[in-house]
mmCIF file of N, CA and C in Angstrom:
data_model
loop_
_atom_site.group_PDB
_atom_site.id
_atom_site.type_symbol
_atom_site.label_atom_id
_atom_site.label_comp_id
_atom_site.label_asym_id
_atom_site.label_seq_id
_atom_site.Cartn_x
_atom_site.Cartn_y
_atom_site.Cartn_z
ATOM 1 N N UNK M 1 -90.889 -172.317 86.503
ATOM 2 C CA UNK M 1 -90.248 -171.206 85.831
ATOM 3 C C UNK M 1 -91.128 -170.766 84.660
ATOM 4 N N UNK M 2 -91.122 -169.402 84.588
ATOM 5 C CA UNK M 2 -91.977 -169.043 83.337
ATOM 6 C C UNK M 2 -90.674 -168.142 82.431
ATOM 7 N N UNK M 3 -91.504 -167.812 81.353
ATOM 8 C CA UNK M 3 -90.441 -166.693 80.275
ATOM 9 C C UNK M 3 -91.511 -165.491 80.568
ATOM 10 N N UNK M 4 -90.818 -164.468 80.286
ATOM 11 C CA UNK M 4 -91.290 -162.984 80.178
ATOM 12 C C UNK M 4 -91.295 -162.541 79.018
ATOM 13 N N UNK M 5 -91.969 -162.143 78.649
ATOM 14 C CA UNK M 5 -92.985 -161.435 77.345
ATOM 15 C C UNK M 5 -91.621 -160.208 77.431
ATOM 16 N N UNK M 6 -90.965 -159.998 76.273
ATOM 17 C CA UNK M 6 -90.119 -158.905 75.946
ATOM 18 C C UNK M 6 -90.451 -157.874 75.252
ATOM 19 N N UNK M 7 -90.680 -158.137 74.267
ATOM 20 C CA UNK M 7 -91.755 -157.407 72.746
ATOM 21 C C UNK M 7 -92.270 -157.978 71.773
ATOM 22 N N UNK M 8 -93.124 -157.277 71.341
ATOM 23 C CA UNK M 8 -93.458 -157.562 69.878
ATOM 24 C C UNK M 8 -92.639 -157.260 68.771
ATOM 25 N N UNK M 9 -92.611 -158.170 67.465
ATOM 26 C CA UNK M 9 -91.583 -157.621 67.131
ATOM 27 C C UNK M 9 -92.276 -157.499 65.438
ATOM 28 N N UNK M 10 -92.066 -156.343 64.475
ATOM 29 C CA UNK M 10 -93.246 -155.885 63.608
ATOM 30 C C UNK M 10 -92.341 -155.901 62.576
ATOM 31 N N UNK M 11 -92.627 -157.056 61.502
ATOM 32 C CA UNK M 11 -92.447 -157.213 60.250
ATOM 33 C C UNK M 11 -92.606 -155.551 59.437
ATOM 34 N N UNK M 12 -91.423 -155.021 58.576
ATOM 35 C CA UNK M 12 -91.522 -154.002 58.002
ATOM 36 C C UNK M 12 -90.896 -153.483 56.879
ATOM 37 N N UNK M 13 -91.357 -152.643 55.580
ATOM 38 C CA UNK M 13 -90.438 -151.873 54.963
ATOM 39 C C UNK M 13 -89.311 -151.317 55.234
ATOM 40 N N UNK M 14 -89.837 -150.307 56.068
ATOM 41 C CA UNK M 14 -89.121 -148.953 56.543
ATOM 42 C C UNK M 14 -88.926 -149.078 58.592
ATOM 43 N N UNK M 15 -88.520 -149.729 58.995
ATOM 44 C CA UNK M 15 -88.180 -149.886 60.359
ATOM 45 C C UNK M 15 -88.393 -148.393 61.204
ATOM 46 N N UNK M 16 -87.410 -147.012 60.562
ATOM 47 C CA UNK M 16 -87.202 -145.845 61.096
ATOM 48 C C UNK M 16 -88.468 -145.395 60.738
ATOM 49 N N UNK M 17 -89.049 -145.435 59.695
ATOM 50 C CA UNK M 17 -90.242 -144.596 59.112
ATOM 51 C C UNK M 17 -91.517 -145.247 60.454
ATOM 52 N N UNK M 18 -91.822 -146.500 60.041
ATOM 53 C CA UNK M 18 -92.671 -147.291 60.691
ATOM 54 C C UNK M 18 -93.150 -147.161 62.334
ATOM 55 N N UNK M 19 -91.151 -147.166 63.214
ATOM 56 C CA UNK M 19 -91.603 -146.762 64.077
ATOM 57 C C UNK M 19 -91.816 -145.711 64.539
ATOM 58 N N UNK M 20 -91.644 -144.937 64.117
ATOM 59 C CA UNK M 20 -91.328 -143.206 64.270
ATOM 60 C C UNK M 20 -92.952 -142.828 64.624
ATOM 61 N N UNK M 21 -93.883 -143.592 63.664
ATOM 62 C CA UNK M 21 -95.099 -143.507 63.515
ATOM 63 C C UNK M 21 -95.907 -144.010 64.857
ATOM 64 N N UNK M 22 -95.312 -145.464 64.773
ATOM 65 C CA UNK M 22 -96.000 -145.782 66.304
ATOM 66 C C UNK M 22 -95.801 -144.927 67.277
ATOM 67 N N UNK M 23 -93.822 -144.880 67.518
ATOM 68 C CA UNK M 23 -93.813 -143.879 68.722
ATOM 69 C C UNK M 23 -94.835 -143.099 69.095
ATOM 70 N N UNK M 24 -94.941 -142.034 67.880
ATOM 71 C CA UNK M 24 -95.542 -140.947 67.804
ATOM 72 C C UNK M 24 -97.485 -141.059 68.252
ATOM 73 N N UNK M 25 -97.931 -142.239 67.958
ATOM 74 C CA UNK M 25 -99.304 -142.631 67.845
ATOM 75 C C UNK M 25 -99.759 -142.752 69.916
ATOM 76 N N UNK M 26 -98.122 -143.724 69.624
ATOM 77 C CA UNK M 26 -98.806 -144.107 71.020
ATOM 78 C C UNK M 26 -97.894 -143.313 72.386
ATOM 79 N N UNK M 27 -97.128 -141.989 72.021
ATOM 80 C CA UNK M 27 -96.418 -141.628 72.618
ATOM 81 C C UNK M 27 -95.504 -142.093 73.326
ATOM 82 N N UNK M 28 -94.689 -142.996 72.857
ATOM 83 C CA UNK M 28 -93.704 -143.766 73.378
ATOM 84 C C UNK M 28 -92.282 -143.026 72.684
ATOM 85 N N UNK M 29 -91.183 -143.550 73.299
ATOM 86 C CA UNK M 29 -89.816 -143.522 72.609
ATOM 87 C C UNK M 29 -88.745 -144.344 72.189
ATOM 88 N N UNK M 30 -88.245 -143.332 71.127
ATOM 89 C CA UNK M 30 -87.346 -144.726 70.522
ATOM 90 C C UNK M 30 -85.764 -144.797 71.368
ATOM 91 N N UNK M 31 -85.663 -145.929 71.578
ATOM 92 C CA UNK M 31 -84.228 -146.138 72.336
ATOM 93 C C UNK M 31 -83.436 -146.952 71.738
ATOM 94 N N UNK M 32 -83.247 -147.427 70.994
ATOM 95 C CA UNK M 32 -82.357 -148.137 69.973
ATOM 96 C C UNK M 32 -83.218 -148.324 68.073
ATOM 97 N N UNK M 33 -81.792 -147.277 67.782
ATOM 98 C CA UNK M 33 -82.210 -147.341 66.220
ATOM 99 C C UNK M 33 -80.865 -147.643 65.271
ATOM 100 N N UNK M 34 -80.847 -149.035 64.591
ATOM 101 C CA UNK M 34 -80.141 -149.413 63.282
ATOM 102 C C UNK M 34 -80.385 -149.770 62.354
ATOM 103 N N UNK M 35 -79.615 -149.780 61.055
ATOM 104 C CA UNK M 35 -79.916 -150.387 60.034
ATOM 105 C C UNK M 35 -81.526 -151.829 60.223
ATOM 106 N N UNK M 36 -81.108 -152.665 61.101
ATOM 107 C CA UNK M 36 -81.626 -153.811 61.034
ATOM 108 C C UNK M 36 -83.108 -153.655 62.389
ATOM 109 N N UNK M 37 -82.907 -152.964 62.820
ATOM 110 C CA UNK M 37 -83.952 -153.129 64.128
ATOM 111 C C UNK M 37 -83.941 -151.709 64.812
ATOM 112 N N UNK M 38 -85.703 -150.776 65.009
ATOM 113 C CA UNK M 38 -85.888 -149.660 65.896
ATOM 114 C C UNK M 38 -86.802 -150.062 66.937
ATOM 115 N N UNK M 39 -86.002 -149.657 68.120
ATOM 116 C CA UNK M 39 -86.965 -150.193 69.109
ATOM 117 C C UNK M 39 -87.752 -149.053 69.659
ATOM 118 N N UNK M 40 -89.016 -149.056 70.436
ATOM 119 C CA UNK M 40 -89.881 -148.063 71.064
ATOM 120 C C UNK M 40 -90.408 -148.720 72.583
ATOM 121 N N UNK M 41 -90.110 -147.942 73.227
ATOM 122 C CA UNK M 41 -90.612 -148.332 74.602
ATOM 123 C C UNK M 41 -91.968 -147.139 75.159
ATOM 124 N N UNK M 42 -92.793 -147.524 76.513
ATOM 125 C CA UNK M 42 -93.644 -146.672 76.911
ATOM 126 C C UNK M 42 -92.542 -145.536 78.146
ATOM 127 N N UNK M 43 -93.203 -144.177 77.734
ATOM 128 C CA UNK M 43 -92.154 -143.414 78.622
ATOM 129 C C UNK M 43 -91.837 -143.457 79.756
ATOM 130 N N UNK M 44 -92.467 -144.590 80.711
ATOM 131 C CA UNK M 44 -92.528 -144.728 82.244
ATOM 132 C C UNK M 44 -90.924 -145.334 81.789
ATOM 133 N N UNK M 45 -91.054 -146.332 81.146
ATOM 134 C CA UNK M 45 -89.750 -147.525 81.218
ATOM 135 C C UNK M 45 -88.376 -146.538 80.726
ATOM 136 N N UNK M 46 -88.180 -145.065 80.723
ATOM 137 C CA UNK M 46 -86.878 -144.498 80.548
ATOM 138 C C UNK M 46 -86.921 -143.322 81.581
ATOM 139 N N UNK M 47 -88.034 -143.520 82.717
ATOM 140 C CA UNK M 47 -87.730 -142.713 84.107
ATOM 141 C C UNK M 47 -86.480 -143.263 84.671
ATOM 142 N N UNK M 48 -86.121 -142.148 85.190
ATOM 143 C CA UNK M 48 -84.615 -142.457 86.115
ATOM 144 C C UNK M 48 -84.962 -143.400 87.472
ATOM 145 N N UNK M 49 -84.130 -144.518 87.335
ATOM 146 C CA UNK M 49 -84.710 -145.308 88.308
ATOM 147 C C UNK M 49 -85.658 -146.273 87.852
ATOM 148 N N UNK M 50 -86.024 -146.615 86.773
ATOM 149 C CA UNK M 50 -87.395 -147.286 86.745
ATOM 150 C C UNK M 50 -86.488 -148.842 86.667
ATOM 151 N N UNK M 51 -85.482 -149.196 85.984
ATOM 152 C CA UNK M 51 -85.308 -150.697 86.090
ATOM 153 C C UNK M 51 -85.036 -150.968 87.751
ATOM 154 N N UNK M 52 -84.248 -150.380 88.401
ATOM 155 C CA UNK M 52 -83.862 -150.486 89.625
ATOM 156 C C UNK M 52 -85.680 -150.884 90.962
ATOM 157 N N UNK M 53 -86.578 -149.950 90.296
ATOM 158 C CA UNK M 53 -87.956 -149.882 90.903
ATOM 159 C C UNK M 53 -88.781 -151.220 90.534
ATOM 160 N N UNK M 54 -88.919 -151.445 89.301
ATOM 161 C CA UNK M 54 -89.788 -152.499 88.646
ATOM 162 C C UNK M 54 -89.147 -153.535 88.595
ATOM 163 N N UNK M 55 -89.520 -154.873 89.177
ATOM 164 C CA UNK M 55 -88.814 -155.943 88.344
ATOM 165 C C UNK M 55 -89.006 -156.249 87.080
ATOM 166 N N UNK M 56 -88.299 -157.491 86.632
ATOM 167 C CA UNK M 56 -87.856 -157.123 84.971
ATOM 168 C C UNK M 56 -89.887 -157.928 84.348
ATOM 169 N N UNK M 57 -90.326 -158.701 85.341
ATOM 170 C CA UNK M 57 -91.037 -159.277 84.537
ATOM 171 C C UNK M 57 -92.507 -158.255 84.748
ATOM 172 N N UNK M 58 -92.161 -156.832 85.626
ATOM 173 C CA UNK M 58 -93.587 -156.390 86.055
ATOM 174 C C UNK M 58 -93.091 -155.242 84.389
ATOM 175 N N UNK M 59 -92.110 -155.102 83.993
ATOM 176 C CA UNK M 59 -91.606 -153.697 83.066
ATOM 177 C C UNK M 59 -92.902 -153.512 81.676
ATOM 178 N N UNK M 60 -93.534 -154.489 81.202
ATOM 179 C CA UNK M 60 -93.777 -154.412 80.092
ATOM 180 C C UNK M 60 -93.154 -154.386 78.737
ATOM 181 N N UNK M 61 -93.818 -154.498 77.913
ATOM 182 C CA UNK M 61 -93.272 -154.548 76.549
ATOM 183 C C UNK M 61 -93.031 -153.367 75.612
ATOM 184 N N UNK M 62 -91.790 -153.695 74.853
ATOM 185 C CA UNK M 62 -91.896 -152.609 74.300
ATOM 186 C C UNK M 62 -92.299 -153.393 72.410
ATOM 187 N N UNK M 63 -92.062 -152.301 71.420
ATOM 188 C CA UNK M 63 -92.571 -153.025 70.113
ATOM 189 C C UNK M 63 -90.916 -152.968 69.414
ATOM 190 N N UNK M 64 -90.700 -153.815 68.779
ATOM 191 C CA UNK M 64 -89.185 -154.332 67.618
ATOM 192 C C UNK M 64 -89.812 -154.064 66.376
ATOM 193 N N UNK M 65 -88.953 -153.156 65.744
ATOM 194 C CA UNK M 65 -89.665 -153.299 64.171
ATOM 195 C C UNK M 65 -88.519 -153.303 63.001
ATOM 196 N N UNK M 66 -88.286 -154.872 62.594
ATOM 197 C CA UNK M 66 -87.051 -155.123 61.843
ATOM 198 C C UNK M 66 -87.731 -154.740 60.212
ATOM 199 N N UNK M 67 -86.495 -155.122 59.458
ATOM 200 C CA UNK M 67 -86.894 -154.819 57.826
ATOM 201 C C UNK M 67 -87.333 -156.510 57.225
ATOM 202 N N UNK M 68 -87.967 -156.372 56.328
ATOM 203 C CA UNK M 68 -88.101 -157.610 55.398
ATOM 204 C C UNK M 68 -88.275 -157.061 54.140
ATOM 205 N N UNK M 69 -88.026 -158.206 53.110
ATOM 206 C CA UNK M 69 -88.108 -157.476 51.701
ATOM 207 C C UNK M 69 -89.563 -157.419 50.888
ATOM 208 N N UNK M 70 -90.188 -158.442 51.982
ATOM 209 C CA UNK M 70 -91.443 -158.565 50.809
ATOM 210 C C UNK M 70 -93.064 -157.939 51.509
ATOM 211 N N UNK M 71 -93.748 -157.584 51.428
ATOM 212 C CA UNK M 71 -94.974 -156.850 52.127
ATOM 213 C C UNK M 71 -96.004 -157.386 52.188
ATOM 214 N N UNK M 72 -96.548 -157.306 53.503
ATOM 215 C CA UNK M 72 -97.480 -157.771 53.722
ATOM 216 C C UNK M 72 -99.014 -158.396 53.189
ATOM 217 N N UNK M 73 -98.980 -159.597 52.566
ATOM 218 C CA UNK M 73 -100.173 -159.823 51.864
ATOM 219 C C UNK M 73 -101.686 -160.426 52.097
ATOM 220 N N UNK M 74 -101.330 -160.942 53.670
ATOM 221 C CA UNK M 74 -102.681 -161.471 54.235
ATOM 222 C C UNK M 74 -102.973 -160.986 55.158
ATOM 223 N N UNK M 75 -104.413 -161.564 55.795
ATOM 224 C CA UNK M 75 -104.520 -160.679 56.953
ATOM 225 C C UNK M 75 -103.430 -161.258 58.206
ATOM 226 N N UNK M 76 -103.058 -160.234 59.350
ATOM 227 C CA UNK M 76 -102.566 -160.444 60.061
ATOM 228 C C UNK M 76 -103.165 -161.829 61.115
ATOM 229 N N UNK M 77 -102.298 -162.359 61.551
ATOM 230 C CA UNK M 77 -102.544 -163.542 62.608
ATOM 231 C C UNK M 77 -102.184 -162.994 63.762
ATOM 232 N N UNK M 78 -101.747 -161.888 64.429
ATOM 233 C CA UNK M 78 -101.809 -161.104 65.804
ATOM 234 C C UNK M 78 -101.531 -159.523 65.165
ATOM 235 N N UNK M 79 -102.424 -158.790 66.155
ATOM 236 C CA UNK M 79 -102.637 -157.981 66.149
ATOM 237 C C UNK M 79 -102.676 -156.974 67.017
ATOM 238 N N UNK M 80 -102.232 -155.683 67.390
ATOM 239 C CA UNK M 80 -102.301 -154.704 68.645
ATOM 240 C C UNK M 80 -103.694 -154.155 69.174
ATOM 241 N N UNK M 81 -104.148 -154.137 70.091
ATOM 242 C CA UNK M 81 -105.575 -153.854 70.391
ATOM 243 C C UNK M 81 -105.315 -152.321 71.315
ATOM 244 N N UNK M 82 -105.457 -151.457 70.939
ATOM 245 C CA UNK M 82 -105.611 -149.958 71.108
ATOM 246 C C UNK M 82 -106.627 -148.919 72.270
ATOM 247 N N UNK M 83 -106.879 -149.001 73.251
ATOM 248 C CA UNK M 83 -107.473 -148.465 73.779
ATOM 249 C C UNK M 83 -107.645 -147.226 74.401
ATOM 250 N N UNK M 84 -108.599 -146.228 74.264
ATOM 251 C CA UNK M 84 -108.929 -144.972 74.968
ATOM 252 C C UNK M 84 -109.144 -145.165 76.534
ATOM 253 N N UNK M 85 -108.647 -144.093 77.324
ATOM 254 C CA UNK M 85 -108.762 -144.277 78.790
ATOM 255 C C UNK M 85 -110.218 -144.026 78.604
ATOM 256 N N UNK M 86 -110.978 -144.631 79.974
ATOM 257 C CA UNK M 86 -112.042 -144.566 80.272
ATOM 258 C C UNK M 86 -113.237 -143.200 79.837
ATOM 259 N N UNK M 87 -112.381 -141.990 79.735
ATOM 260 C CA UNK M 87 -113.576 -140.896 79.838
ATOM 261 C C UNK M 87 -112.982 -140.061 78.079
ATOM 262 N N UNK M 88 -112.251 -140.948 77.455
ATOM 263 C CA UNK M 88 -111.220 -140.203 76.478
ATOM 264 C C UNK M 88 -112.972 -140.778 75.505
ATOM 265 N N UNK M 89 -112.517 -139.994 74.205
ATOM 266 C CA UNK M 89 -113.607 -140.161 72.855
ATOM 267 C C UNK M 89 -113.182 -141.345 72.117
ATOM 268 N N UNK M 90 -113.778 -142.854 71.490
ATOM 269 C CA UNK M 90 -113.183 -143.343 70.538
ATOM 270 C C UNK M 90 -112.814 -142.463 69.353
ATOM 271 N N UNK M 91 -114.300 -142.098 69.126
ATOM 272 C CA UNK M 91 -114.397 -141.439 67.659
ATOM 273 C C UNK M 91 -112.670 -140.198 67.434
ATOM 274 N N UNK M 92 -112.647 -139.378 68.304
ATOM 275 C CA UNK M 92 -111.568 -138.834 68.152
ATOM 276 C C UNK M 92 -110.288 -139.623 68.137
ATOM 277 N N UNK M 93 -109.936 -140.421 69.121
ATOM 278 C CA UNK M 93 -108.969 -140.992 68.535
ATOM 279 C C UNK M 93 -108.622 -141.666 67.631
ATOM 280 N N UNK M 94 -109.435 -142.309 66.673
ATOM 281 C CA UNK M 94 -109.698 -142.924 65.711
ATOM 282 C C UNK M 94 -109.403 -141.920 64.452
ATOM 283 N N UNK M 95 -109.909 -140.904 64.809
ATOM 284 C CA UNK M 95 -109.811 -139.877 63.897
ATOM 285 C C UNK M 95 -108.179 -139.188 64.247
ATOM 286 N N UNK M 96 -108.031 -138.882 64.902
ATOM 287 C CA UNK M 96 -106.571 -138.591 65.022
ATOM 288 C C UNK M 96 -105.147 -139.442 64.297
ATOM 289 N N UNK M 97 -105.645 -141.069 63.931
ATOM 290 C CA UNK M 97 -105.082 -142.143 63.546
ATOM 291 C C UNK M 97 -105.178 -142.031 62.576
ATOM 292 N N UNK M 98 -106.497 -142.098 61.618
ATOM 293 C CA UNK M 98 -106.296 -141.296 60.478
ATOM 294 C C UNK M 98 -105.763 -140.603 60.140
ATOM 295 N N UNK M 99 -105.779 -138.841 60.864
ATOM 296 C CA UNK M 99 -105.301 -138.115 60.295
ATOM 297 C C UNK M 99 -103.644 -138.050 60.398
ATOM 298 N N UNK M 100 -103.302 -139.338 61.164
ATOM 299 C CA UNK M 100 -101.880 -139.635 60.815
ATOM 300 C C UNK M 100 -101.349 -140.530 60.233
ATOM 301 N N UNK M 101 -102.575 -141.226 59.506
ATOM 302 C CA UNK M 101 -101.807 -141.499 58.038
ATOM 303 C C UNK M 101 -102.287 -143.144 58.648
ATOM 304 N N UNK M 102 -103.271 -143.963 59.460
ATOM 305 C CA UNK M 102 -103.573 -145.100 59.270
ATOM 306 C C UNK M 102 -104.870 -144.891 58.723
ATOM 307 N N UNK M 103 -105.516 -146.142 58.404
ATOM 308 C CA UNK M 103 -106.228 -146.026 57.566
ATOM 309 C C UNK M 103 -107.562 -147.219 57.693
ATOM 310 N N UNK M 104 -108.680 -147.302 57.438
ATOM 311 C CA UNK M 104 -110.232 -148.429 57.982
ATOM 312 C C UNK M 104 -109.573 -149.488 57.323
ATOM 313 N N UNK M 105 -109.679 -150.325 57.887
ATOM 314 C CA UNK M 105 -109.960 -152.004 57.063
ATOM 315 C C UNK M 105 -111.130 -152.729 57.550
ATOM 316 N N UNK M 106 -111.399 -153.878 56.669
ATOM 317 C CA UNK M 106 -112.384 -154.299 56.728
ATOM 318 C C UNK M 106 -112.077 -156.169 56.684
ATOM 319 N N UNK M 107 -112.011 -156.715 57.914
ATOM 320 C CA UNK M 107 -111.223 -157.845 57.746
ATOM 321 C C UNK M 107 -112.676 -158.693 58.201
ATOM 322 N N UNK M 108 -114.107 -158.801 57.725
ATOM 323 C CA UNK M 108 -114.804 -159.453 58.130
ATOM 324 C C UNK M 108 -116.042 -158.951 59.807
ATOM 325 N N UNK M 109 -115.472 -157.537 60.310
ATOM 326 C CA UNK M 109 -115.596 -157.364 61.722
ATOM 327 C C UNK M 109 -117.218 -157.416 61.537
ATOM 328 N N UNK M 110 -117.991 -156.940 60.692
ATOM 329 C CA UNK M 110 -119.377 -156.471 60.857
ATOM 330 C C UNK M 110 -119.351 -155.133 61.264
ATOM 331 N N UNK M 111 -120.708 -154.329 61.016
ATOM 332 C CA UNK M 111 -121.314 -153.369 61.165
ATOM 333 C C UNK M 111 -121.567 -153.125 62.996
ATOM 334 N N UNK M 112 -121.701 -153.735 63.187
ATOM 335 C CA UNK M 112 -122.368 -153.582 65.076
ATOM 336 C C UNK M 112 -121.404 -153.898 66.158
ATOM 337 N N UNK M 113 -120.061 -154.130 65.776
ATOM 338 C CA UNK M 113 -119.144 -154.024 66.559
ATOM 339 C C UNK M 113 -118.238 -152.828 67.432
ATOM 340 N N UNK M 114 -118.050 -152.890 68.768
ATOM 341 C CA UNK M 114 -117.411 -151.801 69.534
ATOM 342 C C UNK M 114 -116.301 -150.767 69.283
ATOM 343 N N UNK M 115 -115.619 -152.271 68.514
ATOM 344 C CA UNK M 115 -114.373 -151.230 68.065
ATOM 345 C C UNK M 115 -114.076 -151.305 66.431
ATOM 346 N N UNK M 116 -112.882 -150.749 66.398
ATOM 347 C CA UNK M 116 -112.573 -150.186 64.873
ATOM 348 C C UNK M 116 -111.089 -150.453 64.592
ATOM 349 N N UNK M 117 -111.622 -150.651 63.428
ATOM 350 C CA UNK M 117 -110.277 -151.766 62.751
ATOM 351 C C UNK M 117 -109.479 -151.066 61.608
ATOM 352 N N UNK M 118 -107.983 -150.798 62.146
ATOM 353 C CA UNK M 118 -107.353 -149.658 61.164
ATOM 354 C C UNK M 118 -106.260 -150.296 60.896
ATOM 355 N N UNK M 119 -105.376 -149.760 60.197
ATOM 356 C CA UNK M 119 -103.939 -150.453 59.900
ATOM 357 C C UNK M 119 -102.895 -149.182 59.562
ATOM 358 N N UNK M 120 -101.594 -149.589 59.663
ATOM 359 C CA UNK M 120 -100.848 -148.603 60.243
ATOM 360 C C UNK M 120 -99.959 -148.560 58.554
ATOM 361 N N UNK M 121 -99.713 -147.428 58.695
ATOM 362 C CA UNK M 121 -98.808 -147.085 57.237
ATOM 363 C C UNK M 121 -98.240 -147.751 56.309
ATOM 364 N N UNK M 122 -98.346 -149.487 56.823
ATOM 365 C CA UNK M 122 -97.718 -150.425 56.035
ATOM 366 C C UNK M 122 -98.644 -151.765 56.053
ATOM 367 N N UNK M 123 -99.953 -151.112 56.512
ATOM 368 C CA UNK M 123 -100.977 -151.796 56.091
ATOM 369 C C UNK M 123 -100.984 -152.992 57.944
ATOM 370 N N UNK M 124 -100.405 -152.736 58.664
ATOM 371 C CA UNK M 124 -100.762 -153.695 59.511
ATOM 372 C C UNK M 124 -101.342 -153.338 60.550
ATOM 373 N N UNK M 125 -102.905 -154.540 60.775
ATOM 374 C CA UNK M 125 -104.596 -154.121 61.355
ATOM 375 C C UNK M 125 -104.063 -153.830 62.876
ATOM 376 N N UNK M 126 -105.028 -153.092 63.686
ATOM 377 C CA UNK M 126 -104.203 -152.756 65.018
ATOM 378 C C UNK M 126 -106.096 -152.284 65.117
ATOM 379 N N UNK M 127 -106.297 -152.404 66.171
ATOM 380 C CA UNK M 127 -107.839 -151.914 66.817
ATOM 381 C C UNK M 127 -107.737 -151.027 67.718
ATOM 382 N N UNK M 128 -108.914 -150.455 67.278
ATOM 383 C CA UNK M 128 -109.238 -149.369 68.519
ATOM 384 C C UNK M 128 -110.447 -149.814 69.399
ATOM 385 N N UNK M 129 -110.419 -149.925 70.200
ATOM 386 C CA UNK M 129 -111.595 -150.391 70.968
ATOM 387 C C UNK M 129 -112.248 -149.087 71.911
ATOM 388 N N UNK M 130 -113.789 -149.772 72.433
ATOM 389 C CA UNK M 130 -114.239 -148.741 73.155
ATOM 390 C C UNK M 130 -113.222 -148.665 74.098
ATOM 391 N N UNK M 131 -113.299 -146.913 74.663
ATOM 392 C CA UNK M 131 -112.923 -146.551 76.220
ATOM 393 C C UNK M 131 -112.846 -147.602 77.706
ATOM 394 N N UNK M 132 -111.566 -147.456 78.331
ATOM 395 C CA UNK M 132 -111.732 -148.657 79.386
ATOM 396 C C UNK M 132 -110.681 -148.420 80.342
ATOM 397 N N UNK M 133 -111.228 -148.725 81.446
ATOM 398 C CA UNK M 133 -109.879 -148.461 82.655
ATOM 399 C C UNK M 133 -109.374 -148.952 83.060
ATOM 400 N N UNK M 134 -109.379 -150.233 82.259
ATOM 401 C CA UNK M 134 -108.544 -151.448 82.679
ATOM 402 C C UNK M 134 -107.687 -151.903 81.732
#
């Protein structure tokens, strides 16, 4: 017997603010929003029919983003790794991330590395990596 990977679940200020942002980044939607927990799924997983089609362990994950009171002060110990489809631009999407409000960090990566290391409105690192079709 194994367990199935459900979500990630993202330490936060602002839960509604926070995910609103991801949604929006990674074009996903939100399907449960309260006081204590907003959830975001990828848009395949709210096609009509899709639980009935997929079994539960092929569905994927979606991201949890509860509140805490105190903010983030070290570097992260897991992290989201971000990728462009195969023929898409890093540089633009990277830049698009920016211009929605994430921002470069510098957690040790070096100068000569593929991808690029940003953090999301509440400071938590998430990568963009080169283009890939897998």
């Amino acid at each position: 017997m194994a367990l199935r990977w459900y979500s990630v679940v993202v330490d936060c200020r602002d839960p509604r603010s926070l995910a609103a942002w991801w949604a929006q980044v990674l074009g996903w939607h939100t399907v449960y929003e309260a006081d204590d927990e907003v959830v975001i799924i990828p848009p395949h997983m709210v096609e009509d029919g899709f639980a009935e089609r997929v079994p539960a362990r092929e569905r994927g994950q979606g991201l949890v983003f509860v509140p805490v009171p105190e903010g983030r002060t070290v570097k992260n110990r897991l992290h989201i790794d971000l990728a462009p489809e195969a023929d898409d631009d890093q540089e633009a999407e990277v830049q698009r991330l920016l211009d929605a409000g994430a921002r470069r960090v510098d957690v040790g990566q070096g100068p000569d590395v593929s991808w690029v290391v940003l953090a999301d409105p509440e400071g938590n690192e998430f990568c963009v990596l080169s283009p890939r079709d897998l």
